[in-house]
XYZ file of C-alpha atoms in Angstrom:
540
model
C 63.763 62.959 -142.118
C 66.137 64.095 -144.441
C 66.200 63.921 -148.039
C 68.110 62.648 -151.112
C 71.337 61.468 -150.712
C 73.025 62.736 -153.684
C 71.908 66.373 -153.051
C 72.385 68.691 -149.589
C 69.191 70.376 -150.273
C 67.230 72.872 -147.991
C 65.420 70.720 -146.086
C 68.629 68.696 -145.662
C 70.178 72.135 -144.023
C 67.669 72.847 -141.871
C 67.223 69.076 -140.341
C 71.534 69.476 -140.307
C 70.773 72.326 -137.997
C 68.155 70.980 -136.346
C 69.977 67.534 -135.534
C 73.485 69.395 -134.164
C 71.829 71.537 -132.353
C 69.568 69.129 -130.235
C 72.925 66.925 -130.663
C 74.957 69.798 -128.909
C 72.146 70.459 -126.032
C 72.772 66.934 -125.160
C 76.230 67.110 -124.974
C 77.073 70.586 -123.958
C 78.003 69.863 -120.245
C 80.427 67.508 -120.818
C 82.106 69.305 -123.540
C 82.188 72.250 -121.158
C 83.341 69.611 -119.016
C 86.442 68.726 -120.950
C 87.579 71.979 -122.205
C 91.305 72.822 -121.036
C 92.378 74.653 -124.180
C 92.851 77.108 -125.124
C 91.597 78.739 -121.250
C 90.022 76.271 -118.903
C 87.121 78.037 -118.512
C 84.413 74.933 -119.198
C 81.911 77.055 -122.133
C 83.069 75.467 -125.345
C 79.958 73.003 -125.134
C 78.006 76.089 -124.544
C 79.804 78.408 -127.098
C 79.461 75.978 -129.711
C 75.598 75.234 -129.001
C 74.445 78.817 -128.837
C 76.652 79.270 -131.943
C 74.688 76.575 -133.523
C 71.399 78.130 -132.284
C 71.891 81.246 -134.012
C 72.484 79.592 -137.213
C 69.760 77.445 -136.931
C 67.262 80.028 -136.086
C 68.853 82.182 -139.091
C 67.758 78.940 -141.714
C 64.304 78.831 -140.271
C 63.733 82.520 -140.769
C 64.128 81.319 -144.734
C 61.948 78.868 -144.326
C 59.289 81.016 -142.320
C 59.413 83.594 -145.219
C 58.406 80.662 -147.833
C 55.473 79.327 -145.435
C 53.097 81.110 -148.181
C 54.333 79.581 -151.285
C 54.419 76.183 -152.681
C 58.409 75.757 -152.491
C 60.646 74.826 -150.295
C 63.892 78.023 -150.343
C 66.829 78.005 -152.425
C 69.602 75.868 -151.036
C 71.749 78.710 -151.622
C 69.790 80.867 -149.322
C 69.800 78.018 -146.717
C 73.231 77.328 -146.439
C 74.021 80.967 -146.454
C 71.709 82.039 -143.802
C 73.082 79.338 -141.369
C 76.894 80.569 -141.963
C 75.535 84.098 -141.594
C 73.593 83.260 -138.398
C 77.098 81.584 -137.333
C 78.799 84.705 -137.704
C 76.511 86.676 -135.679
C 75.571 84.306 -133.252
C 79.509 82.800 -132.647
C 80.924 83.199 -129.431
C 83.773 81.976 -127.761
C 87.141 80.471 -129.737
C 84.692 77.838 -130.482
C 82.310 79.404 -131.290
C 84.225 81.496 -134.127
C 86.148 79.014 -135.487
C 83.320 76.880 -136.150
C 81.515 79.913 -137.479
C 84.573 80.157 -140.154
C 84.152 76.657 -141.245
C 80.811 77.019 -141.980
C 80.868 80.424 -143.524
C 84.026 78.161 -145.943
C 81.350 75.724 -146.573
C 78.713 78.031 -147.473
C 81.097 79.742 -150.008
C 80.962 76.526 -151.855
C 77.555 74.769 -151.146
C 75.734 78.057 -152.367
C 76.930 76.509 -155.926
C 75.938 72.935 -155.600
C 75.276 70.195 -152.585
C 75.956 67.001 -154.299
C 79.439 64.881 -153.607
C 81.992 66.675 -155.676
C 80.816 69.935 -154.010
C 80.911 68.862 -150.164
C 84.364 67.386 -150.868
C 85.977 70.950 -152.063
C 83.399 72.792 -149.182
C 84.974 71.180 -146.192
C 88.789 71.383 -147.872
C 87.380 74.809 -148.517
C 86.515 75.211 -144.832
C 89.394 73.631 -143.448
C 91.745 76.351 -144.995
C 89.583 79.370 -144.345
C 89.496 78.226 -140.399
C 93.271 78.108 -140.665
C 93.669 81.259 -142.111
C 91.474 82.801 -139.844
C 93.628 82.027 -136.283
C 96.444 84.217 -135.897
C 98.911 81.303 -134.613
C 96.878 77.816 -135.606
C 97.932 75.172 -132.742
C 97.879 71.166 -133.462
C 95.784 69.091 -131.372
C 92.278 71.469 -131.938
C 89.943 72.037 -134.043
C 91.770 73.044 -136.792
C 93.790 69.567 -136.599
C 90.252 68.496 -136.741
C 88.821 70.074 -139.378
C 91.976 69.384 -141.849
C 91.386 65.180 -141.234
C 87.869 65.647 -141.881
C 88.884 67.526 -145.134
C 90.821 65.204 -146.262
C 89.109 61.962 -145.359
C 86.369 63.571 -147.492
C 88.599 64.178 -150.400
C 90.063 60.381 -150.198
C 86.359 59.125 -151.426
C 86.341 58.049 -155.407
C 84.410 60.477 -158.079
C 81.394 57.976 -157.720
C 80.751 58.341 -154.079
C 77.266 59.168 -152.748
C 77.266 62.384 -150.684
C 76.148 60.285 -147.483
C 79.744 58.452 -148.399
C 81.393 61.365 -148.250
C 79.427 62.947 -145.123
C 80.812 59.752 -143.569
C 84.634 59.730 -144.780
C 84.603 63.174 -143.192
C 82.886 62.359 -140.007
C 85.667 59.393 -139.376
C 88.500 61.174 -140.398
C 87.322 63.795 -137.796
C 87.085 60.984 -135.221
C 89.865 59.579 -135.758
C 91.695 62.865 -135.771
C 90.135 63.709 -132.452
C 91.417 60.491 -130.830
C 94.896 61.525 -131.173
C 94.595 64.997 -129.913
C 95.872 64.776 -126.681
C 99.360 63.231 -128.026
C 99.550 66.264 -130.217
C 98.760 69.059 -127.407
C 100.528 68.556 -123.745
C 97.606 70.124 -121.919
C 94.972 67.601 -123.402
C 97.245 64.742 -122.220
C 97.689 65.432 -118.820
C 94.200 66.262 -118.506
C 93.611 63.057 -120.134
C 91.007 64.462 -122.278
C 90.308 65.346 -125.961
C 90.288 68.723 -127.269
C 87.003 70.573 -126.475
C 86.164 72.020 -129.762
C 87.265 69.188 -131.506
C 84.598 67.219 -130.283
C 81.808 69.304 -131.203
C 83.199 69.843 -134.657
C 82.888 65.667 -134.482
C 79.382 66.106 -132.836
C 78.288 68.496 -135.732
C 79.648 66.501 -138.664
C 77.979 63.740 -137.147
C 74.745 65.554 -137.141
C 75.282 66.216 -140.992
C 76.038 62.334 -141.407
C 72.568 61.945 -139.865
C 70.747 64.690 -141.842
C 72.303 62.668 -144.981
C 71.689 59.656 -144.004
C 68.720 59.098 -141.626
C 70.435 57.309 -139.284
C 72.012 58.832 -135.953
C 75.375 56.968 -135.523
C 76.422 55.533 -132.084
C 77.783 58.474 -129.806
C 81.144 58.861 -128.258
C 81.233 58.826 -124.705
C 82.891 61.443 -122.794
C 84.464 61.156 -119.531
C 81.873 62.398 -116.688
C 82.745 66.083 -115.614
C 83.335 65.400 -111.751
C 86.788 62.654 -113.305
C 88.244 66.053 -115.243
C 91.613 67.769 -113.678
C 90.567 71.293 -115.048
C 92.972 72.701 -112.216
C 96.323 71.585 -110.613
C 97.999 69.627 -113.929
C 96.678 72.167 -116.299
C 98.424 75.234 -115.144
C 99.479 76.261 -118.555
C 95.486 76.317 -119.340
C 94.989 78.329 -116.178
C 93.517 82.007 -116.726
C 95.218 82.988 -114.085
C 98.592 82.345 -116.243
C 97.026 84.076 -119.711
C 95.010 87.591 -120.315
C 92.546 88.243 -117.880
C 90.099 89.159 -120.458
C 87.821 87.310 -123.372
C 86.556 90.346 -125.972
C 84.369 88.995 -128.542
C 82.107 91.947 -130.830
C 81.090 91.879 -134.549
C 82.756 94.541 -136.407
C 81.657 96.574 -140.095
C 84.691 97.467 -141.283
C 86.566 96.728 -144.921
C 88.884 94.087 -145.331
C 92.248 96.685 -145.475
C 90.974 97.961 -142.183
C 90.565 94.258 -140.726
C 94.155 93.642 -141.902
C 95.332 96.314 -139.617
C 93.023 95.317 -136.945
C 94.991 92.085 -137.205
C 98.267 93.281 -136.203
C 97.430 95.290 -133.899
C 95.103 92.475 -131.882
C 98.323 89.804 -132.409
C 100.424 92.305 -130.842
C 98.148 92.838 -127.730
C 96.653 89.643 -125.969
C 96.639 86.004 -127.855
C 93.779 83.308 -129.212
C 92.927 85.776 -132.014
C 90.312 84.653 -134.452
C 88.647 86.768 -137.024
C 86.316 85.063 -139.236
C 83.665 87.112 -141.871
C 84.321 89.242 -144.891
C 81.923 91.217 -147.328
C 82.317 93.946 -144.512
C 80.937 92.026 -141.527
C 83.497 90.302 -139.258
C 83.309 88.871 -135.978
C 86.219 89.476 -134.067
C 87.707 87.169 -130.789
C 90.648 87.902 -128.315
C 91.990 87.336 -124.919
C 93.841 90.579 -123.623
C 94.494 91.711 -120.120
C 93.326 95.314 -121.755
C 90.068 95.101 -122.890
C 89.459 98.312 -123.468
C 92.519 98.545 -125.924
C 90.959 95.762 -128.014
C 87.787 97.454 -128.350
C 89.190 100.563 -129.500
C 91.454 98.994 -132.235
C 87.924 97.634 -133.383
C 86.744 101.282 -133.157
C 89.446 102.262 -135.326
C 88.860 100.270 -137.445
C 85.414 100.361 -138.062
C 81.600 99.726 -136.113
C 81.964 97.145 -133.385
C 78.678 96.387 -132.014
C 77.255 93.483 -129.668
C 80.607 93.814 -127.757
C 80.865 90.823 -125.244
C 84.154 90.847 -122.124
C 83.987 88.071 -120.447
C 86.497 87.866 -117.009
C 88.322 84.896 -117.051
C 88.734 84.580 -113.700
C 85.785 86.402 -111.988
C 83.890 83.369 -114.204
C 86.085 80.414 -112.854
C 85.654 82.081 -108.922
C 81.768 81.776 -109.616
C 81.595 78.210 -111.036
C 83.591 77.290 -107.475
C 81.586 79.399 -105.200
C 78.329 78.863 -103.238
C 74.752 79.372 -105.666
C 72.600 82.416 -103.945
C 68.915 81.689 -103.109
C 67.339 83.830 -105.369
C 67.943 86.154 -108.923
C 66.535 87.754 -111.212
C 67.093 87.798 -114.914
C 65.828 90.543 -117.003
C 66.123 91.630 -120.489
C 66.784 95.092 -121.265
C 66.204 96.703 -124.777
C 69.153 99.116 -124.083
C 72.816 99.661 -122.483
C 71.733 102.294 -120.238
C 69.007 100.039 -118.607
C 71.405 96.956 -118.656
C 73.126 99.420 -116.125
C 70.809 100.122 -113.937
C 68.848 97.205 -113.692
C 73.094 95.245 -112.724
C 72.870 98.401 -110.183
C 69.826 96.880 -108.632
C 71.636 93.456 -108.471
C 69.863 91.994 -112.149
C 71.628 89.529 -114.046
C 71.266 91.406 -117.670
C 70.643 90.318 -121.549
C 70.797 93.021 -123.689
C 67.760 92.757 -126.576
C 69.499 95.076 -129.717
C 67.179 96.432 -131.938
C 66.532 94.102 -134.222
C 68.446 91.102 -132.436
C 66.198 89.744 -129.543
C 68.046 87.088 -127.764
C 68.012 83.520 -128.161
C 66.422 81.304 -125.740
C 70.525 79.519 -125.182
C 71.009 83.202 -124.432
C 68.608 83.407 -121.971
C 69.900 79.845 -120.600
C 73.777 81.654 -119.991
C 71.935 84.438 -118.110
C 69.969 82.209 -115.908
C 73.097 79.677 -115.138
C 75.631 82.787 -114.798
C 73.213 84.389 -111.909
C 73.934 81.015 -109.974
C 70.613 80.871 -107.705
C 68.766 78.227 -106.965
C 65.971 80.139 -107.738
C 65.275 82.669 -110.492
C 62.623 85.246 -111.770
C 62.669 85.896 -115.327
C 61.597 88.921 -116.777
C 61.429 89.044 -120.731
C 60.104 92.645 -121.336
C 58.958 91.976 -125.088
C 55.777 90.163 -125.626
C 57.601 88.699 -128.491
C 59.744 86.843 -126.188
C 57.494 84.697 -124.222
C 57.681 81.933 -126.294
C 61.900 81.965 -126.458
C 61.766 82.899 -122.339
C 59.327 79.896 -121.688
C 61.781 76.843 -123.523
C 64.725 78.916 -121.487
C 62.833 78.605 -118.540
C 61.779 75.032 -119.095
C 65.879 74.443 -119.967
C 67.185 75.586 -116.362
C 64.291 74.072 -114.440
C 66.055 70.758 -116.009
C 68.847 71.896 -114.696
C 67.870 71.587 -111.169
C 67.349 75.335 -111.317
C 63.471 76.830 -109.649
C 62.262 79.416 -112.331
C 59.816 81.648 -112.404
C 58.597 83.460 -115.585
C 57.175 87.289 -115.146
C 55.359 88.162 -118.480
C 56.600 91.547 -118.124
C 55.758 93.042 -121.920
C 57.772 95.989 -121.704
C 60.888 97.467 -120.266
C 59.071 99.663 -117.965
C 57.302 96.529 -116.697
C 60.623 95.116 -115.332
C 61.483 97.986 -114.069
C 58.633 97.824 -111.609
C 58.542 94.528 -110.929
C 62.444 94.804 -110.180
C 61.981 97.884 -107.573
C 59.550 95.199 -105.793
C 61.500 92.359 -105.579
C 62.727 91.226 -102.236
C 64.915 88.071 -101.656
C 63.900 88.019 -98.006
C 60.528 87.026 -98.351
C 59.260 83.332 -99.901
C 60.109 82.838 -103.956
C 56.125 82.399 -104.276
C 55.599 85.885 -102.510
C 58.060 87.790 -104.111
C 56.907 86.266 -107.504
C 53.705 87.280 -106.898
C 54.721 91.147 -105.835
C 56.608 91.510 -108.777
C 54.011 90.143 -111.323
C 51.556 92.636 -109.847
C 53.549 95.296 -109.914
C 54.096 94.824 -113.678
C 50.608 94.082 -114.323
C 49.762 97.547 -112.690
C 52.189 99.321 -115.304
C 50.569 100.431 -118.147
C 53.318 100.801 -121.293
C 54.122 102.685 -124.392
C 56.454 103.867 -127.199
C 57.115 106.189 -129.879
C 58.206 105.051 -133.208
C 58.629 106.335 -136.269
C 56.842 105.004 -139.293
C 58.407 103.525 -141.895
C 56.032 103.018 -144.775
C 52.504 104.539 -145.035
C 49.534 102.077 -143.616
C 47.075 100.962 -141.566
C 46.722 101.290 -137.734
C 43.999 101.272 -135.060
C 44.402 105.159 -135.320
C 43.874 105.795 -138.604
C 46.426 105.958 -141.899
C 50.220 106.666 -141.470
C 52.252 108.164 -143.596
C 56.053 107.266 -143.496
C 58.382 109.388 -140.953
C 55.113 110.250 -138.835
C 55.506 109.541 -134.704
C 53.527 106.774 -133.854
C 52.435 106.250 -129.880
C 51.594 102.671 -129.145
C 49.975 102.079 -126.066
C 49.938 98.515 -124.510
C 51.332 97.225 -128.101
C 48.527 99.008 -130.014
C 48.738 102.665 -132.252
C 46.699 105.058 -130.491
C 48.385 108.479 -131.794
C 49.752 109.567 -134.590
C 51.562 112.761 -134.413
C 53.971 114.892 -136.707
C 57.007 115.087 -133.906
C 57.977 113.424 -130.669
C 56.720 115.914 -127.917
C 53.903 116.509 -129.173
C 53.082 112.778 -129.293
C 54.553 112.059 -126.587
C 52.183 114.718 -124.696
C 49.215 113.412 -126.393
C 50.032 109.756 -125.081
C 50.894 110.884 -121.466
C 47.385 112.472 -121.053
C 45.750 109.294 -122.564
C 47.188 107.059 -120.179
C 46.404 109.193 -117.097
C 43.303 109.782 -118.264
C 42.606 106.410 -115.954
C 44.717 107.674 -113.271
C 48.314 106.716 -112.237
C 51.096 107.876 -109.692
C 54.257 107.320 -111.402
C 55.052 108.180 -114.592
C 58.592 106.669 -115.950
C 60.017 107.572 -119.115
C 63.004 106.042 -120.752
C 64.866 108.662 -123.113
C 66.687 106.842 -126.696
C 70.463 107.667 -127.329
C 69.796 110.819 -129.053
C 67.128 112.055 -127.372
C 68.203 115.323 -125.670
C 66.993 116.096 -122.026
C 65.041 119.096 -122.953
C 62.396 116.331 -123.948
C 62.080 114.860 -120.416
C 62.308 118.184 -118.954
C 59.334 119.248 -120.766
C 57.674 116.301 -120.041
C 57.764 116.320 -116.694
C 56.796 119.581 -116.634
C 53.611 118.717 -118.343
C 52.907 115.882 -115.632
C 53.205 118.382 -112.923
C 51.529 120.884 -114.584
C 48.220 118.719 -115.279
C 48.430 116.172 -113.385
C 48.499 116.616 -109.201
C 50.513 114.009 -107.563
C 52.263 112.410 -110.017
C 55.545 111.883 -110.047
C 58.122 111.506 -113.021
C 61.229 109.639 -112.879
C 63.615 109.675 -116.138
C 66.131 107.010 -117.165
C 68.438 106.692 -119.665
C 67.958 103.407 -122.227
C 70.927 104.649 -124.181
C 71.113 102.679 -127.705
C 67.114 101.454 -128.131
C 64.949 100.804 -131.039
C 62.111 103.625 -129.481
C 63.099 107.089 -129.294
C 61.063 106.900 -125.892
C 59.797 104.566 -123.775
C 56.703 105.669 -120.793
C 55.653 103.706 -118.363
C 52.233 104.657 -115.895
C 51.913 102.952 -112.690
């Protein structure tokens, strides 16, 4: 288990990691459970745990690039990746905050993991959490996070750092005990504050890590006991902004100052947490749109996320549907049209495939008792297969489609048909994508090897069914080439799926080459909007 007490090294990080986040799957529904501040909307065990996921995937990435060496990584490089796979990961108030603290940590533990070190990280953490909440509120996290702090600082210049892991972790307890005589909400819910606990279930994680033994949980009261309506009005999202808008944001730290004031002024729960030109940015507003653009101004917001406070509450109270689906789209103009079609959507950025908790939301926010999955990345069938295996746990009946591509779901998808059995319809759908052949342009970024030949760097390359089969100097001309391979065995549909700034000319020409050669085949074009491939063909 974990290692030396007297030094948080990298194998002490990742087992941290490790340990919260199995800690946090365990716990997540009734943290949801109690959460009443500061919208009763019942995520902040789920916030926190995908928030944890990302970080923890982000430390074994460092590990996975020293499998070929002798060494375990740099601490440094461990403890940063986990606050930067925080940031990027962090959602909800939660979700951010705790991102903060651990991005304050990090600043610190990149220097040195023994006792002395871990004392000024959490003080260090503590503060930058503060700083980073527009109007910090008693009785939360931040309360929290300050008794932990200084708990940890009370321990003597010859304490171990499993001593002062555990000074923190009871301070935090203890902290969290008194939160509902500090906020009015928490006491007449009865409850402790939401985030507060996992901050406790996360130091308690670290103790663990440190220590090698799991300390005796603290039992929360069962989820069907909790008044999240009638005495918590003042919690109700029907009394605050309508709207959650969470997206990271490049932008300098003048710019972010300004994006500040301008976010205070407009909704409330504002938390920005980052620096070194990456920030990720959370508010409530009843104007989303508003929000976004001050991010706009201000610099690149990307993976923007608006969450409806109350069209979310309606659907935890309302009847599940029998059936689903879930599909993964590699673009915003597919996420579009496959919601059209009545998908639940996760949208795979290029270069930021989703996380199996990611996956997990989707499933549980479709709210069916049964559910077809459809990854569309081969990539992704391990990550889709522990989601799956998460929800059926759940008490929810999934089905996995090993759709490969995009174009895959989208024929499975024009298939499906909730009248008919879940085993039929499963079936129909996984044939249909079988009987779609795929492929996509790329362009090469280094010279090399492929099944085609040598690559230079900047040439088109046209994978077919995940392999290089052309290499061309421009996009039509490869794209041609790999349209009359594939229906070379014969088809009936061609689809094609045009990148952001591809112009229409291309599918126009296209198409025209279809007709042109091929008799009885029929083109349809979609926009994928921003995708990693310029262009994305399907045959069926």
């Amino acid at each position: 288990m974990p290692q030396s007490p007297d030094d948080l090294d990298a194998v002490a990080v990742r087992t941290w990691c490790s340990l919260a986040l199995e800690t946090l799957g365990r716990e997540r529904e009734a943290i949801d459970a109690i959460n009443v501040y500061p919208v009763a909307d019942g995520d902040t065990g789920t916030n926190l745990y995908l928030t944890v996921e990302s970080a923890a995937a982000a430390v074994e990435a460092v590990f996975a690039a020293h499998e070929t060496g002798s060494t375990t990584p740099d601490p440094a490089d461990a403890v940063r990746a986990m606050a930067h796979g925080a940031l990027i990961g962090a959602r909800g108030n939660s979700g951010t905050i705790l991102a903060q603290l651990l991005r304050g940590m990090a600043s610190v533990l990149s220097e040195s993991g023994d006792a002395h070190h871990l004392r000024v990280a959490l003080a260090e953490a503590a503060a930058a959490a503060r700083l980073a909440v527009a109007h910090p509120v008693e009785g939360t996290v931040l309360t929290v996070a300050t008794a932990a702090a200084e708990a940890a600082g009370a321990t003597d210049g010859g304490a171990r750092l499993e001593d002062v892991v555990e000074a923190a972790y009871e301070g935090a307890r203890a902290a969290l005990a008194a939160t509902p005589g500090q906020l009015a909400v928490l006491g007449r819910a009865g409850v402790v504050d939401a985030g507060g606990q996992g901050l406790v279930t996360v130091l308690g994680a670290l103790l663990e890590a440190v220590g090698g033994q799991a300390r005796e949980r603290a039992v929360l009261p069962a989820p069907d006991l909790l008044p999240l309506t009638g005495d918590c009005a003042d919690a109700d999202p029907e009394g605050g902004p309508a709207f959650e808008v969470i997206y990271l944001l490049e932008a300098s730290d003048e710019a972010v100052a300004r994006l500040r004031s301008r976010l205070d002024a407009l909704g409330e729960s504002l938390v920005v947490v980052g620096g070194d030109g990456l920030w990720n940015v959370h508010v409530h507003v009843d104007d989303a749109g508003a929000a976004v653009e001050a991010g706009v101004e201000a610099g690149r917001p990307y993976r923007i996320r608006i969450t409806h406070f109350a069209a979310d509450r309606g659907s935890a109270h309302r009847e599940p549907v029998q059936r689903a689906v879930v599909v993964v789209v590699p673009g915003d103009g597919l996420s579009g049209l496959c919601a059209e079609a009545g998908a639940t959507t996760v949208l795979a950025r290029p270069g930021e495939p989703p996380a199996s908790g990611e996956l997990v939301d989707a499933i549980r926010r479709a709210h069916a008792r049964e559910v077809v999955l459809l990854p569309n990345d081969a990539q992704l069938r391990h990550t889709a297969a522990a989601a799956a295996e998460q929800a059926r746990t759940e008490g929810i009946r999934v089905a996995l489609v090993p759709t490969r591509a995009a174009v895959q779901g989208i024929a499975a998808l024009a298939v499906h048909e909730p009248g008919r059995s879940f085993d039929e319809d499963v079936v129909a759908m996984t044939s249909a994508a079988g009987a779609t052949r795929y492929a996509e342009l790329a362009v090469a970024e280094r010279q090399s090897w492929t099944m085609a030949g040598i690559c230079q760097a900047g040439d088109i390359l046209g994978l077919i069914d995940g392999d290089v089969a052309v290499i061309g100097e421009d996009v039509p001309g490869t794209a041609r080439t790999v349209l009359d391979r594939m229906l070379s065995a014969g088809g009936e549909l061609v689809t094609l799926i045009l990148g952001e700034d591809v112009p229409d000319a291309l599918a126009d020409e296209l198409g025209a080459h279809v007709r042109e050669g091929y008799l009885a085949v029929d083109t349809v074009v979609y926009r994928g909007g921003h995708q990693a491939a310029p262009l994305l063909i399907g045959v069926e």
